[in-house]
Amino acid sequence: MIRSGTVDDGTRIMKSFACYVFMVLSSIVACAPIIYADDLLSMSGRLDLRSVHALQDDSVPEHPSLDGRIKVSAEGTSWRFHSWIEGGWDGSVKGPDHEHGRIMNFADLYQRSTPYLEFKELCLSYSTQALDLRAGIQRFAWGRIDEYPSNDLLNPWDYTRFPRKPLEDRKIGVPSLSASINNGDWTVETVWVPVFVPYRLPLPDERWSGTSIAATMAQIPNAEITVQEPDLPDRTFKNSTIGMRMKYLGTMEWSFNLFHGYDPKPVFKTTSLAIVPIGSSIVIDPGYVPDFHRMATAGFDASFVTGGWSLRAEASYAFHRYVNIRHELWGYPTNPGPGVYPLDPAEEIHDSIDYGIGADYRLFEDGHLTVQGQQTMTLGNVDDLYERKIESILWANLKTTFMNQKIETNMSAAFNPEHNDRMIKINGWYVVSDAWKAGATWIAFTGPEQSFFGRYARNDRIEAEVRYFW
Amino acid sequence: MNSLPVQSAKCGMRNGRQLRNAPQPRSTSAALVFLRVLCVSVVISVFSSPAFAISGRDIFEKVHEVSVKGLDHEISMTMVLFDKNGGKRTRTLTSYSKNAAPEAYKALAVFKTPPDLKNVGFLVHARTFSNRDLWAYFPEFKRVRRIANTSQDDSFFGSDLSYDDFTGPANLDDFKFSLEREEVVDGKPCYVVEVTPKTRRKYTRYLAWVAKDLWVQVKIEYYQDRDIYRSGTFKNVRLINGIPTPFRSEMENRKTNHRTELTIDNIRYNTQFSDDLFTQRSLERAGK
């Protein structure tokens, strides 16, 4: 059982975290004079200080955060080492009370991030004229469309800041081996992830858990929500993930993708709701845990340019995908008192087809519009699902810069017409210098509780942010 | 990716220029009318404008020849952006280019600094000087993106140079040329040529000062109708492998008073890079 605890008691933790950072940095700095001399090593980094003002009184608060990332690359004629280390304090007010070290691991779904250290990438690659081999912690980018590409399944996501984090930041690097064979306009890439890596979830009483049964229970006075860390699939080769991508470059570029492994999309199995008064608290186990199932997908993506439009499209067919039925059918008692209540099964298996198209268009100088539409068609009887037979996400983004890119603005709007839920994000940056920029973001969500964006309807907020690059 | 920093050549290859036969009069009277018109035209043109032994188009064909000679190159350069309040930002990048007959050229540009642009790259495959494919790569996203060819006059990463300035010579047939006058710029005798695009561009015309002995531009002014909006100079022209190369360029937006200085830090010609350098794979690896 995992309970959430406050994370302000972290003096000892911070010290150990500082030691990690110090060791990493000092070893890099120690090596730098030797390697820099031959221009073999390059380093860059970023520090990000953010404060948040929640716009709803009943939402979970968030502390100011300080995140840093360091990217180190060392290159030889045919080999290359690359690492991307990220860490800091992400501003969570609550976190799991169990100890798991300060480096994000591949075994826990619920992990503390105040402070944290994560290897987003750490890999060694060897290249010849026709072959690229890579080993280590890697992130991949398959598919063509933005934000929710259906063929991009190799990296599970970190949902602890979803949907605040952009796609590239929410991907969890996976320990993997990959090989690409290049022959003219053709490339074939194969990836093997030998160890199962789960996605990460926020605890039900954390800010970005979204509306869920557990999050609703967390609002009961004196309620203490405990969640169960699920049993992960055995770490055997049988449970490894494989992917293959065959890419052709031409007037129209296209790729064919195959994936076989554990579904990176969260799905839950039910156990029993347990309500236990302990002293003045009511300890509640909401009665569901993440469940992991294998699936296979076959997909296609393509891009081409016509006139002023740059078009991207992708589609994938997922075989045997587990999905949850709507919450009302999970078997929760209407007015539960202390006790244990077995719940009904909450999973169904469906095939599904995801498809989408996106387009980039230059509206005016330094003003670029991206529009995108994607749909998921769930096959079979969907009467028990919250999702309709066809679920859509329409998404638009306008990126503009002014004063020779001293000012950057970014406006995004996403809409799910089936449930009338939406997200709006408006962001502006002032570039003070090559090293500093400062900005503000407004983000708002509306919609029904179980809908894709509506589950974050209590998360409207304004952020102020300062970034330092080096 | 060189027209401004390296060759100062805005225009490219001779393309389908046609010689026309003189018209054959159908009758004597018609011939007389034609001759009269011709004489009057000649007299008017002699007294209304200076006569040149060379046309604007001829000048730009020579500029093009110089430009093509320098297509095989590797250039490391520094761009310094100055805003009107004295603020300064610096970008360093390396551009690689290859004369890719029967394609016009292939080019790759990769940023080294600032940190948030590090390894951001552009790849150009020009099938002809007016038909090119563009790709961009942003390391954070790990994704190569095809981009439409409509941003050619937009600011190149906040500078006062345009994407077009970095994507090689254009097609001569897309422009009209008119030799206006001769002037001396920084001690160099120059032809001043008015260049008017035939297609819709951000500018309605530009004036180019082409050094007579070198066939490179040493000064340029872009106009939107009557108003000048961008002007630049190309200085410190050195002969590298026989190719005149301006090592220091400056471009200013006259409406915002923002200006950009571009300095060549290192240059190599006749590089004869392999095609492997100009692939998406190479773009993802920052040209390495």
Coordinates of C-alpha atoms in Angstrom, one line a residue, chain B:
Chain B
M1 CA 23.3 27.8 -48.2
N2 CA 25.5 30.6 -49.1
S3 CA 24.1 33.3 -51.2
L4 CA 24.6 36.2 -48.8
P5 CA 27.5 35.2 -46.6
V6 CA 29.6 33.6 -49.3
Q7 CA 28.8 34.6 -52.8
S8 CA 26.4 37.5 -52.3
A9 CA 24.5 36.0 -55.2
K10 CA 20.8 36.3 -55.1
C11 CA 20.1 34.6 -58.4
G12 CA 21.1 31.5 -60.1
M13 CA 21.4 29.5 -63.2
R14 CA 20.8 30.5 -66.8
N15 CA 17.6 28.7 -67.5
G16 CA 15.9 28.5 -70.9
R17 CA 17.0 31.8 -72.3
Q18 CA 15.8 32.1 -75.8
L19 CA 17.2 33.8 -78.9
R20 CA 14.6 35.4 -81.0
N21 CA 14.8 35.8 -84.8
A22 CA 14.2 39.3 -86.1
P23 CA 10.7 39.7 -87.4
Q24 CA 10.2 39.4 -91.2
P25 CA 8.1 42.3 -92.6
R26 CA 5.3 41.0 -94.7
S27 CA 5.4 44.0 -97.2
T28 CA 7.5 47.0 -98.0
S29 CA 5.2 49.4 -96.3
A30 CA 5.1 47.3 -93.3
A31 CA 8.8 47.2 -93.3
L32 CA 9.1 51.0 -93.5
V33 CA 6.7 51.4 -90.6
F34 CA 8.7 49.0 -88.5
L35 CA 12.0 50.8 -89.4
R36 CA 10.5 54.2 -88.4
V37 CA 9.3 52.8 -85.1
L38 CA 12.7 51.2 -84.5
C39 CA 14.5 54.4 -85.3
V40 CA 12.3 56.5 -83.0
S41 CA 12.7 53.9 -80.2
V42 CA 16.5 53.9 -80.6
V43 CA 16.6 57.7 -80.5
I44 CA 14.4 57.9 -77.4
S45 CA 16.4 55.2 -75.6
V46 CA 19.8 56.8 -76.4
F47 CA 18.7 60.2 -75.0
S48 CA 16.7 58.9 -72.0
S49 CA 19.1 56.4 -70.4
P50 CA 22.7 55.6 -70.3
A51 CA 23.9 52.9 -72.7
F52 CA 25.6 49.9 -71.2
A53 CA 27.6 47.2 -72.9
I54 CA 26.1 44.6 -70.5
S55 CA 22.6 43.9 -69.3
G56 CA 21.3 43.4 -65.8
R57 CA 20.6 39.8 -66.6
D58 CA 24.2 39.3 -68.0
I59 CA 25.6 40.7 -64.7
F60 CA 23.5 38.3 -62.6
E61 CA 24.5 35.4 -64.8
K62 CA 28.1 36.2 -63.9
V63 CA 27.1 36.5 -60.3
H64 CA 25.5 33.1 -60.6
E65 CA 28.7 31.5 -62.1
V66 CA 30.6 32.7 -59.0
S67 CA 27.9 31.4 -56.8
V68 CA 27.9 28.0 -58.3
K69 CA 31.7 27.7 -58.1
G70 CA 31.3 28.1 -54.3
L71 CA 28.5 25.6 -53.9
D72 CA 30.8 22.9 -52.6
H73 CA 31.7 24.3 -49.2
E74 CA 31.8 24.1 -45.4
I75 CA 31.3 27.4 -43.6
S76 CA 31.4 28.1 -39.9
M77 CA 29.8 31.4 -39.1
T78 CA 28.7 33.7 -36.3
M79 CA 25.6 35.8 -36.4
V80 CA 25.2 38.6 -33.9
L81 CA 21.8 40.1 -33.6
F82 CA 21.5 43.7 -32.3
D83 CA 18.2 45.2 -31.3
K84 CA 17.6 48.9 -31.3
N85 CA 18.1 49.1 -27.6
G86 CA 21.6 47.6 -27.7
G87 CA 20.5 44.1 -26.8
K88 CA 22.7 41.4 -28.4
R89 CA 22.2 37.8 -29.2
T90 CA 24.6 35.4 -30.8
R91 CA 24.1 32.4 -33.0
T92 CA 26.9 30.2 -34.4
L93 CA 26.2 27.6 -37.1
T94 CA 27.9 25.5 -39.7
S95 CA 26.6 25.1 -43.2
Y96 CA 27.6 22.4 -45.6
S97 CA 26.7 22.5 -49.3
K98 CA 27.2 20.4 -52.3
N99 CA 26.8 21.0 -56.0
A100 CA 24.4 18.2 -56.8
A101 CA 24.0 17.9 -60.5
P102 CA 21.6 17.0 -62.0
E103 CA 20.0 18.4 -58.8
A104 CA 20.9 22.0 -58.3
Y105 CA 22.4 21.6 -54.9
K106 CA 22.0 20.0 -51.5
A107 CA 22.7 21.9 -48.3
L108 CA 22.6 21.4 -44.5
A109 CA 22.9 24.0 -41.8
V110 CA 23.3 23.1 -38.1
F111 CA 23.3 25.5 -35.2
K112 CA 25.9 25.1 -32.5
T113 CA 24.8 27.9 -30.2
P114 CA 22.8 29.3 -28.4
P115 CA 22.0 26.2 -26.2
D116 CA 18.3 26.2 -27.0
L117 CA 19.1 26.0 -30.7
K118 CA 22.0 23.6 -30.4
N119 CA 21.8 20.9 -33.2
V120 CA 18.7 22.4 -34.7
G121 CA 19.2 21.8 -38.4
F122 CA 17.9 22.5 -41.9
L123 CA 18.3 20.3 -44.9
V124 CA 17.6 21.5 -48.4
H125 CA 17.5 19.4 -51.5
A126 CA 17.1 21.7 -54.5
R127 CA 16.0 19.8 -57.6
T128 CA 16.2 23.0 -59.5
F129 CA 16.9 26.5 -58.3
S130 CA 13.2 27.1 -58.0
N131 CA 12.0 23.7 -56.7
R132 CA 13.4 22.5 -53.4
D133 CA 12.5 20.3 -50.6
L134 CA 13.1 21.5 -47.0
W135 CA 13.3 19.6 -43.7
A136 CA 13.9 20.9 -40.2
Y137 CA 15.0 18.9 -37.2
F138 CA 14.5 19.9 -33.6
P139 CA 16.4 17.6 -31.2
E140 CA 14.0 18.0 -28.4
F141 CA 11.2 16.5 -30.5
K142 CA 13.6 13.9 -32.2
R143 CA 11.5 14.3 -35.3
V144 CA 12.4 15.5 -38.8
R145 CA 9.6 17.7 -40.1
R146 CA 9.0 18.6 -43.8
I147 CA 8.4 22.3 -44.2
A148 CA 6.7 24.1 -47.1
N149 CA 8.7 26.5 -49.2
T150 CA 6.7 29.5 -48.2
S151 CA 8.8 31.1 -45.5
Q152 CA 11.6 32.1 -47.8
D153 CA 11.5 35.8 -47.0
D154 CA 10.9 35.3 -43.3
S155 CA 13.5 36.1 -40.7
F156 CA 16.0 33.3 -40.3
F157 CA 16.0 32.5 -36.6
G158 CA 15.4 36.1 -35.5
S159 CA 18.1 37.5 -37.7
D160 CA 17.7 40.1 -40.4
L161 CA 18.7 37.6 -43.0
S162 CA 16.0 35.5 -44.6
Y163 CA 15.7 31.8 -45.1
D164 CA 16.2 32.5 -48.8
D165 CA 19.6 34.0 -47.9
F166 CA 20.6 30.6 -46.6
T167 CA 19.1 28.3 -49.2
G168 CA 21.4 28.9 -52.2
P169 CA 20.9 30.7 -55.5
A170 CA 17.4 31.3 -56.9
N171 CA 16.2 30.8 -60.4
L172 CA 17.1 33.8 -62.7
D173 CA 14.0 33.3 -64.7
D174 CA 11.9 34.2 -61.6
F175 CA 13.3 37.8 -61.8
K176 CA 13.5 40.7 -64.1
F177 CA 16.8 42.7 -64.2
S178 CA 17.5 46.3 -65.1
L179 CA 20.9 47.8 -65.0
E180 CA 20.4 51.2 -63.5
R181 CA 23.8 52.9 -63.2
E182 CA 27.3 52.5 -62.1
E183 CA 28.7 53.5 -58.7
V184 CA 31.7 53.1 -56.6
V185 CA 31.2 51.4 -53.2
D186 CA 34.2 51.2 -50.8
G187 CA 36.5 51.9 -53.6
K188 CA 35.0 49.2 -55.8
P189 CA 33.4 50.1 -59.1
C190 CA 30.0 48.5 -59.1
Y191 CA 27.0 47.9 -61.4
V192 CA 23.7 48.8 -59.7
V193 CA 21.0 46.4 -60.9
E194 CA 17.4 46.6 -60.1
V195 CA 16.0 43.1 -59.5
T196 CA 12.2 42.6 -59.6
P197 CA 10.6 39.3 -58.7
K198 CA 8.0 38.0 -61.0
T199 CA 6.3 36.2 -58.3
R200 CA 4.8 37.6 -55.0
R201 CA 7.6 38.2 -52.5
K202 CA 7.9 40.2 -49.3
Y203 CA 9.8 42.8 -51.3
T204 CA 8.7 44.3 -54.5
R205 CA 12.2 44.9 -55.8
Y206 CA 15.8 45.1 -54.7
L207 CA 18.9 47.0 -55.8
A208 CA 22.1 45.1 -55.9
W209 CA 25.5 46.7 -56.1
V210 CA 27.7 44.1 -58.0
A211 CA 31.5 44.6 -57.9
K212 CA 32.6 44.7 -61.5
D213 CA 35.8 42.8 -61.1
L214 CA 34.6 40.2 -58.6
W215 CA 30.9 39.6 -59.6
V216 CA 29.7 39.5 -56.1
Q217 CA 27.3 41.9 -54.4
V218 CA 28.8 44.4 -52.0
K219 CA 25.6 46.2 -51.1
I220 CA 21.9 45.4 -51.3
E221 CA 18.7 47.3 -50.6
Y222 CA 15.2 45.7 -50.5
Y223 CA 12.1 47.8 -51.2
Q224 CA 8.5 47.4 -50.5
D225 CA 7.1 49.7 -53.3
R226 CA 8.9 53.0 -52.6
D227 CA 10.0 52.3 -49.1
I228 CA 13.3 50.7 -48.2
Y229 CA 12.8 48.0 -45.5
R230 CA 16.1 46.1 -45.5
S231 CA 19.6 46.9 -46.5
G232 CA 22.9 45.2 -46.2
T233 CA 26.6 45.4 -47.0
F234 CA 29.1 42.6 -47.7
K235 CA 32.7 43.5 -46.8
N236 CA 36.1 42.1 -46.4
V237 CA 35.9 40.2 -49.7
R238 CA 38.7 37.8 -50.0
L239 CA 39.6 35.4 -52.7
I240 CA 39.5 31.8 -51.4
N241 CA 40.4 29.2 -53.9
G242 CA 39.8 31.9 -56.5
I243 CA 36.2 32.5 -55.2
P244 CA 35.5 36.0 -53.9
T245 CA 34.0 35.6 -50.5
P246 CA 32.7 38.4 -48.2
F247 CA 33.8 37.5 -44.7
R248 CA 31.7 40.1 -43.0
S249 CA 28.1 40.9 -43.8
E250 CA 25.7 43.2 -42.2
M251 CA 21.9 43.4 -42.8
E252 CA 19.6 45.9 -41.2
N253 CA 15.9 46.1 -41.0
R254 CA 15.3 49.8 -41.7
K255 CA 11.8 49.7 -40.1
T256 CA 12.7 48.2 -36.8
N257 CA 16.4 49.3 -36.7
H258 CA 17.3 45.7 -35.8
R259 CA 20.5 44.6 -37.5
T260 CA 22.5 41.4 -37.9
E261 CA 26.2 41.0 -38.4
L262 CA 27.4 37.8 -40.0
T263 CA 31.1 36.8 -39.8
I264 CA 32.6 33.8 -41.5
D265 CA 34.9 32.1 -38.9
N266 CA 36.1 29.4 -41.2
I267 CA 35.5 28.3 -44.7
R268 CA 36.5 25.5 -47.0
Y269 CA 35.6 25.2 -50.7
N270 CA 35.8 22.2 -53.1
T271 CA 34.8 20.0 -50.2
Q272 CA 33.1 17.3 -52.4
F273 CA 31.1 16.0 -49.6
S274 CA 29.4 12.6 -50.0
D275 CA 25.6 12.5 -50.5
D276 CA 25.4 10.8 -47.1
L277 CA 26.0 14.2 -45.4
F278 CA 22.8 15.5 -46.9
T279 CA 20.3 13.0 -45.6
Q280 CA 17.7 13.0 -42.8
R281 CA 19.9 10.7 -40.9
S282 CA 22.7 13.2 -41.1
L283 CA 20.3 16.0 -40.1
E284 CA 19.3 14.1 -37.0
R285 CA 23.0 13.7 -36.1
A286 CA 23.8 17.4 -36.6
G287 CA 25.9 16.6 -39.7
K288 CA 28.1 14.1 -38.0

